[in-house]
């Protein structure tokens, strides 16, 4: 065991980052193994547009829980790859509406069986004695009520 693992809850951010990095790295390998040219960081946008066929940039950012600048950065990459398309909203020209392109829809069709296999494998990893997703949901609910900063500030 290393010092970070020994530090317990204090290193939760580091350990979650480590898990995230491993999942993304393996996700990249999985997509490559199935000859799918796809970056795991694109997943939240592509998956959301698959389920919500037309959505504004602001709505998408809220849906995936990313800051507007981070969302814009991902959208630029996906537009460059021709996986998404955008158009101005007919009712509000300040709004940009997003949707999957035909290339993006075809990619999703190819990825769906892979997503099923990934879901099964992730369940094996997370549904042992402790349900990781339930724990994440609980922590996110607590964050919504009061953030980490506010909680620490209260104790000092």
PDB file of C-alpha atoms in Angstrom:
ATOM      1  CA  UNK A   1       0.000   0.000   0.000  1.00  0.00           C
ATOM      2  CA  UNK A   2       1.318   3.465  -0.868  1.00  0.00           C
ATOM      3  CA  UNK A   3       1.057   6.658   1.188  1.00  0.00           C
ATOM      4  CA  UNK A   4      -1.944   7.925  -0.802  1.00  0.00           C
ATOM      5  CA  UNK A   5      -3.877   4.707  -0.170  1.00  0.00           C
ATOM      6  CA  UNK A   6      -2.923   4.870   3.509  1.00  0.00           C
ATOM      7  CA  UNK A   7      -4.164   8.443   3.846  1.00  0.00           C
ATOM      8  CA  UNK A   8      -7.771   7.248   3.612  1.00  0.00           C
ATOM      9  CA  UNK A   9     -10.575   9.686   2.909  1.00  0.00           C
ATOM     10  CA  UNK A  10      -8.193  12.671   2.658  1.00  0.00           C
ATOM     11  CA  UNK A  11      -7.012  11.359  -0.714  1.00  0.00           C
ATOM     12  CA  UNK A  12     -10.479  10.667  -2.131  1.00  0.00           C
ATOM     13  CA  UNK A  13     -10.012  13.141  -4.990  1.00  0.00           C
ATOM     14  CA  UNK A  14      -6.664  11.584  -5.927  1.00  0.00           C
ATOM     15  CA  UNK A  15      -8.070   8.064  -5.806  1.00  0.00           C
ATOM     16  CA  UNK A  16     -11.151   8.997  -7.851  1.00  0.00           C
ATOM     17  CA  UNK A  17      -8.867  10.666 -10.396  1.00  0.00           C
ATOM     18  CA  UNK A  18      -6.750   7.508 -10.517  1.00  0.00           C
ATOM     19  CA  UNK A  19      -9.875   5.389 -11.150  1.00  0.00           C
ATOM     20  CA  UNK A  20     -11.090   7.837 -13.778  1.00  0.00           C
ATOM     21  CA  UNK A  21      -7.735   7.775 -15.560  1.00  0.00           C
ATOM     22  CA  UNK A  22      -7.724   3.964 -15.606  1.00  0.00           C
ATOM     23  CA  UNK A  23     -11.286   3.779 -16.901  1.00  0.00           C
ATOM     24  CA  UNK A  24     -10.530   6.269 -19.674  1.00  0.00           C
ATOM     25  CA  UNK A  25      -7.313   4.478 -20.611  1.00  0.00           C
ATOM     26  CA  UNK A  26      -9.076   1.111 -20.763  1.00  0.00           C
ATOM     27  CA  UNK A  27     -12.049   2.694 -22.556  1.00  0.00           C
ATOM     28  CA  UNK A  28      -9.696   3.896 -25.279  1.00  0.00           C
ATOM     29  CA  UNK A  29      -8.259   0.382 -25.601  1.00  0.00           C
ATOM     30  CA  UNK A  30     -11.760  -1.123 -25.785  1.00  0.00           C
ATOM     31  CA  UNK A  31     -12.872   1.224 -28.550  1.00  0.00           C
ATOM     32  CA  UNK A  32      -9.651   0.564 -30.492  1.00  0.00           C
ATOM     33  CA  UNK A  33     -10.123  -3.205 -30.096  1.00  0.00           C
ATOM     34  CA  UNK A  34     -13.489  -2.822 -31.878  1.00  0.00           C
ATOM     35  CA  UNK A  35     -12.050  -0.480 -34.545  1.00  0.00           C
ATOM     36  CA  UNK A  36     -14.062   2.442 -33.213  1.00  0.00           C
ATOM     37  CA  UNK A  37     -12.361   5.828 -33.493  1.00  0.00           C
ATOM     38  CA  UNK A  38     -13.699   7.396 -30.303  1.00  0.00           C
ATOM     39  CA  UNK A  39     -12.302   9.251 -27.293  1.00  0.00           C
ATOM     40  CA  UNK A  40     -13.935   8.405 -23.940  1.00  0.00           C
ATOM     41  CA  UNK A  41     -14.040  12.119 -23.070  1.00  0.00           C
ATOM     42  CA  UNK A  42     -16.598  12.546 -25.873  1.00  0.00           C
ATOM     43  CA  UNK A  43     -18.993  10.059 -24.274  1.00  0.00           C
ATOM     44  CA  UNK A  44     -21.190  12.450 -22.243  1.00  0.00           C
ATOM     45  CA  UNK A  45     -21.953  14.624 -25.275  1.00  0.00           C
ATOM     46  CA  UNK A  46     -22.523  11.767 -27.712  1.00  0.00           C
ATOM     47  CA  UNK A  47     -24.614   9.764 -25.257  1.00  0.00           C
ATOM     48  CA  UNK A  48     -26.742  12.786 -24.351  1.00  0.00           C
ATOM     49  CA  UNK A  49     -27.348  13.686 -27.999  1.00  0.00           C
ATOM     50  CA  UNK A  50     -28.270  10.070 -28.674  1.00  0.00           C
ATOM     51  CA  UNK A  51     -31.015  10.325 -26.039  1.00  0.00           C
ATOM     52  CA  UNK A  52     -31.935  13.982 -26.600  1.00  0.00           C
ATOM     53  CA  UNK A  53     -31.738  14.424 -30.376  1.00  0.00           C
ATOM     54  CA  UNK A  54     -31.701  18.240 -30.339  1.00  0.00           C
ATOM     55  CA  UNK A  55     -30.505  20.317 -27.411  1.00  0.00           C
ATOM     56  CA  UNK A  56     -28.974  23.739 -26.845  1.00  0.00           C
ATOM     57  CA  UNK A  57     -25.385  24.198 -25.717  1.00  0.00           C
ATOM     58  CA  UNK A  58     -26.523  25.543 -22.323  1.00  0.00           C
ATOM     59  CA  UNK A  59     -28.931  22.627 -21.827  1.00  0.00           C
ATOM     60  CA  UNK A  60     -26.213  20.155 -22.804  1.00  0.00           C
ATOM     61  CA  UNK A  61     -23.724  21.674 -20.353  1.00  0.00           C
ATOM     62  CA  UNK A  62     -26.312  21.388 -17.580  1.00  0.00           C
ATOM     63  CA  UNK A  63     -27.244  17.845 -18.612  1.00  0.00           C
ATOM     64  CA  UNK A  64     -23.653  16.558 -18.494  1.00  0.00           C
ATOM     65  CA  UNK A  65     -22.699  18.695 -15.495  1.00  0.00           C
ATOM     66  CA  UNK A  66     -19.761  20.421 -17.182  1.00  0.00           C
ATOM     67  CA  UNK A  67     -18.871  24.090 -17.147  1.00  0.00           C
ATOM     68  CA  UNK A  68     -19.793  25.973 -20.326  1.00  0.00           C
ATOM     69  CA  UNK A  69     -16.128  26.415 -21.471  1.00  0.00           C
ATOM     70  CA  UNK A  70     -15.419  22.682 -21.037  1.00  0.00           C
ATOM     71  CA  UNK A  71     -18.545  21.834 -22.993  1.00  0.00           C
ATOM     72  CA  UNK A  72     -17.590  24.223 -25.801  1.00  0.00           C
ATOM     73  CA  UNK A  73     -14.138  22.636 -26.010  1.00  0.00           C
ATOM     74  CA  UNK A  74     -15.643  19.160 -26.418  1.00  0.00           C
ATOM     75  CA  UNK A  75     -18.144  20.438 -28.976  1.00  0.00           C
ATOM     76  CA  UNK A  76     -15.362  21.926 -31.102  1.00  0.00           C
ATOM     77  CA  UNK A  77     -13.588  18.560 -31.164  1.00  0.00           C
ATOM     78  CA  UNK A  78     -16.776  16.716 -32.070  1.00  0.00           C
ATOM     79  CA  UNK A  79     -17.641  19.213 -34.821  1.00  0.00           C
ATOM     80  CA  UNK A  80     -14.118  18.855 -36.224  1.00  0.00           C
ATOM     81  CA  UNK A  81     -14.644  15.068 -36.284  1.00  0.00           C
ATOM     82  CA  UNK A  82     -18.028  15.690 -37.974  1.00  0.00           C
ATOM     83  CA  UNK A  83     -19.841  13.706 -35.267  1.00  0.00           C
ATOM     84  CA  UNK A  84     -22.202  16.558 -34.374  1.00  0.00           C
ATOM     85  CA  UNK A  85     -23.881  19.431 -36.168  1.00  0.00           C
ATOM     86  CA  UNK A  86     -25.202  22.724 -34.902  1.00  0.00           C
ATOM     87  CA  UNK A  87     -27.646  25.337 -36.105  1.00  0.00           C
ATOM     88  CA  UNK A  88     -29.122  28.542 -34.760  1.00  0.00           C
ATOM     89  CA  UNK A  89     -32.437  28.246 -32.950  1.00  0.00           C
ATOM     90  CA  UNK A  90     -35.225  29.692 -35.122  1.00  0.00           C
ATOM     91  CA  UNK A  91     -36.846  31.251 -32.027  1.00  0.00           C
ATOM     92  CA  UNK A  92     -33.674  32.623 -30.427  1.00  0.00           C
ATOM     93  CA  UNK A  93     -30.669  33.326 -32.637  1.00  0.00           C
ATOM     94  CA  UNK A  94     -28.379  33.499 -29.588  1.00  0.00           C
ATOM     95  CA  UNK A  95     -29.039  29.790 -28.993  1.00  0.00           C
ATOM     96  CA  UNK A  96     -27.172  27.084 -30.844  1.00  0.00           C
ATOM     97  CA  UNK A  97     -28.946  23.748 -31.197  1.00  0.00           C
ATOM     98  CA  UNK A  98     -26.888  20.572 -31.367  1.00  0.00           C
ATOM     99  CA  UNK A  99     -27.585  17.166 -32.838  1.00  0.00           C
ATOM    100  CA  UNK A 100     -25.680  14.091 -33.937  1.00  0.00           C
ATOM    101  CA  UNK A 101     -24.619  14.111 -37.564  1.00  0.00           C
ATOM    102  CA  UNK A 102     -25.281  11.083 -39.754  1.00  0.00           C
ATOM    103  CA  UNK A 103     -21.678  10.024 -39.028  1.00  0.00           C
ATOM    104  CA  UNK A 104     -22.372  10.438 -35.290  1.00  0.00           C
ATOM    105  CA  UNK A 105     -25.568   8.370 -35.469  1.00  0.00           C
ATOM    106  CA  UNK A 106     -23.749   5.614 -37.365  1.00  0.00           C
ATOM    107  CA  UNK A 107     -20.993   5.656 -34.746  1.00  0.00           C
ATOM    108  CA  UNK A 108     -23.528   5.299 -31.924  1.00  0.00           C
ATOM    109  CA  UNK A 109     -25.065   2.307 -33.695  1.00  0.00           C
ATOM    110  CA  UNK A 110     -21.622   0.660 -33.829  1.00  0.00           C
ATOM    111  CA  UNK A 111     -20.904   1.535 -30.190  1.00  0.00           C
ATOM    112  CA  UNK A 112     -24.138   0.271 -28.649  1.00  0.00           C
ATOM    113  CA  UNK A 113     -23.044  -3.401 -28.402  1.00  0.00           C
ATOM    114  CA  UNK A 114     -19.729  -2.240 -26.951  1.00  0.00           C
ATOM    115  CA  UNK A 115     -21.581  -0.085 -24.409  1.00  0.00           C
ATOM    116  CA  UNK A 116     -23.567  -3.147 -23.326  1.00  0.00           C
ATOM    117  CA  UNK A 117     -20.364  -5.143 -22.799  1.00  0.00           C
ATOM    118  CA  UNK A 118     -18.796  -2.204 -20.956  1.00  0.00           C
ATOM    119  CA  UNK A 119     -21.874  -1.928 -18.720  1.00  0.00           C
ATOM    120  CA  UNK A 120     -21.627  -5.609 -17.796  1.00  0.00           C
ATOM    121  CA  UNK A 121     -17.907  -5.318 -17.052  1.00  0.00           C
ATOM    122  CA  UNK A 122     -18.402  -2.161 -14.981  1.00  0.00           C
ATOM    123  CA  UNK A 123     -21.113  -3.868 -12.966  1.00  0.00           C
ATOM    124  CA  UNK A 124     -18.618  -6.635 -12.166  1.00  0.00           C
ATOM    125  CA  UNK A 125     -16.168  -3.991 -10.954  1.00  0.00           C
ATOM    126  CA  UNK A 126     -18.593  -1.892  -8.926  1.00  0.00           C
ATOM    127  CA  UNK A 127     -21.347  -4.157  -7.642  1.00  0.00           C
ATOM    128  CA  UNK A 128     -19.335  -6.322  -5.278  1.00  0.00           C
ATOM    129  CA  UNK A 129     -19.892  -5.658  -1.547  1.00  0.00           C
ATOM    130  CA  UNK A 130     -20.247  -1.893  -1.954  1.00  0.00           C
ATOM    131  CA  UNK A 131     -22.223  -0.267  -4.718  1.00  0.00           C
ATOM    132  CA  UNK A 132     -19.956   2.469  -6.074  1.00  0.00           C
ATOM    133  CA  UNK A 133     -22.688   4.230  -8.069  1.00  0.00           C
ATOM    134  CA  UNK A 134     -24.945   4.438  -5.014  1.00  0.00           C
ATOM    135  CA  UNK A 135     -22.078   5.952  -3.023  1.00  0.00           C
ATOM    136  CA  UNK A 136     -21.358   8.486  -5.794  1.00  0.00           C
ATOM    137  CA  UNK A 137     -25.056   9.432  -5.929  1.00  0.00           C
ATOM    138  CA  UNK A 138     -25.103   9.962  -2.161  1.00  0.00           C
ATOM    139  CA  UNK A 139     -21.994  12.164  -2.209  1.00  0.00           C
ATOM    140  CA  UNK A 140     -23.352  14.208  -5.133  1.00  0.00           C
ATOM    141  CA  UNK A 141     -26.599  14.756  -3.212  1.00  0.00           C
ATOM    142  CA  UNK A 142     -24.593  15.940  -0.195  1.00  0.00           C
ATOM    143  CA  UNK A 143     -22.573  18.297  -2.421  1.00  0.00           C
ATOM    144  CA  UNK A 144     -25.813  19.759  -3.771  1.00  0.00           C
ATOM    145  CA  UNK A 145     -26.903  20.573  -0.210  1.00  0.00           C
ATOM    146  CA  UNK A 146     -23.541  21.961   0.927  1.00  0.00           C
ATOM    147  CA  UNK A 147     -20.178  21.906  -0.817  1.00  0.00           C
ATOM    148  CA  UNK A 148     -16.835  20.661   0.444  1.00  0.00           C
ATOM    149  CA  UNK A 149     -15.496  24.202   0.884  1.00  0.00           C
ATOM    150  CA  UNK A 150     -18.445  25.287   3.034  1.00  0.00           C
ATOM    151  CA  UNK A 151     -18.157  22.168   5.188  1.00  0.00           C
ATOM    152  CA  UNK A 152     -14.430  22.692   5.849  1.00  0.00           C
ATOM    153  CA  UNK A 153     -14.859  26.419   6.442  1.00  0.00           C
ATOM    154  CA  UNK A 154     -17.477  25.646   9.110  1.00  0.00           C
ATOM    155  CA  UNK A 155     -15.001  23.436  11.001  1.00  0.00           C
ATOM    156  CA  UNK A 156     -12.104  25.881  11.194  1.00  0.00           C
TER     157      UNK A 156
END
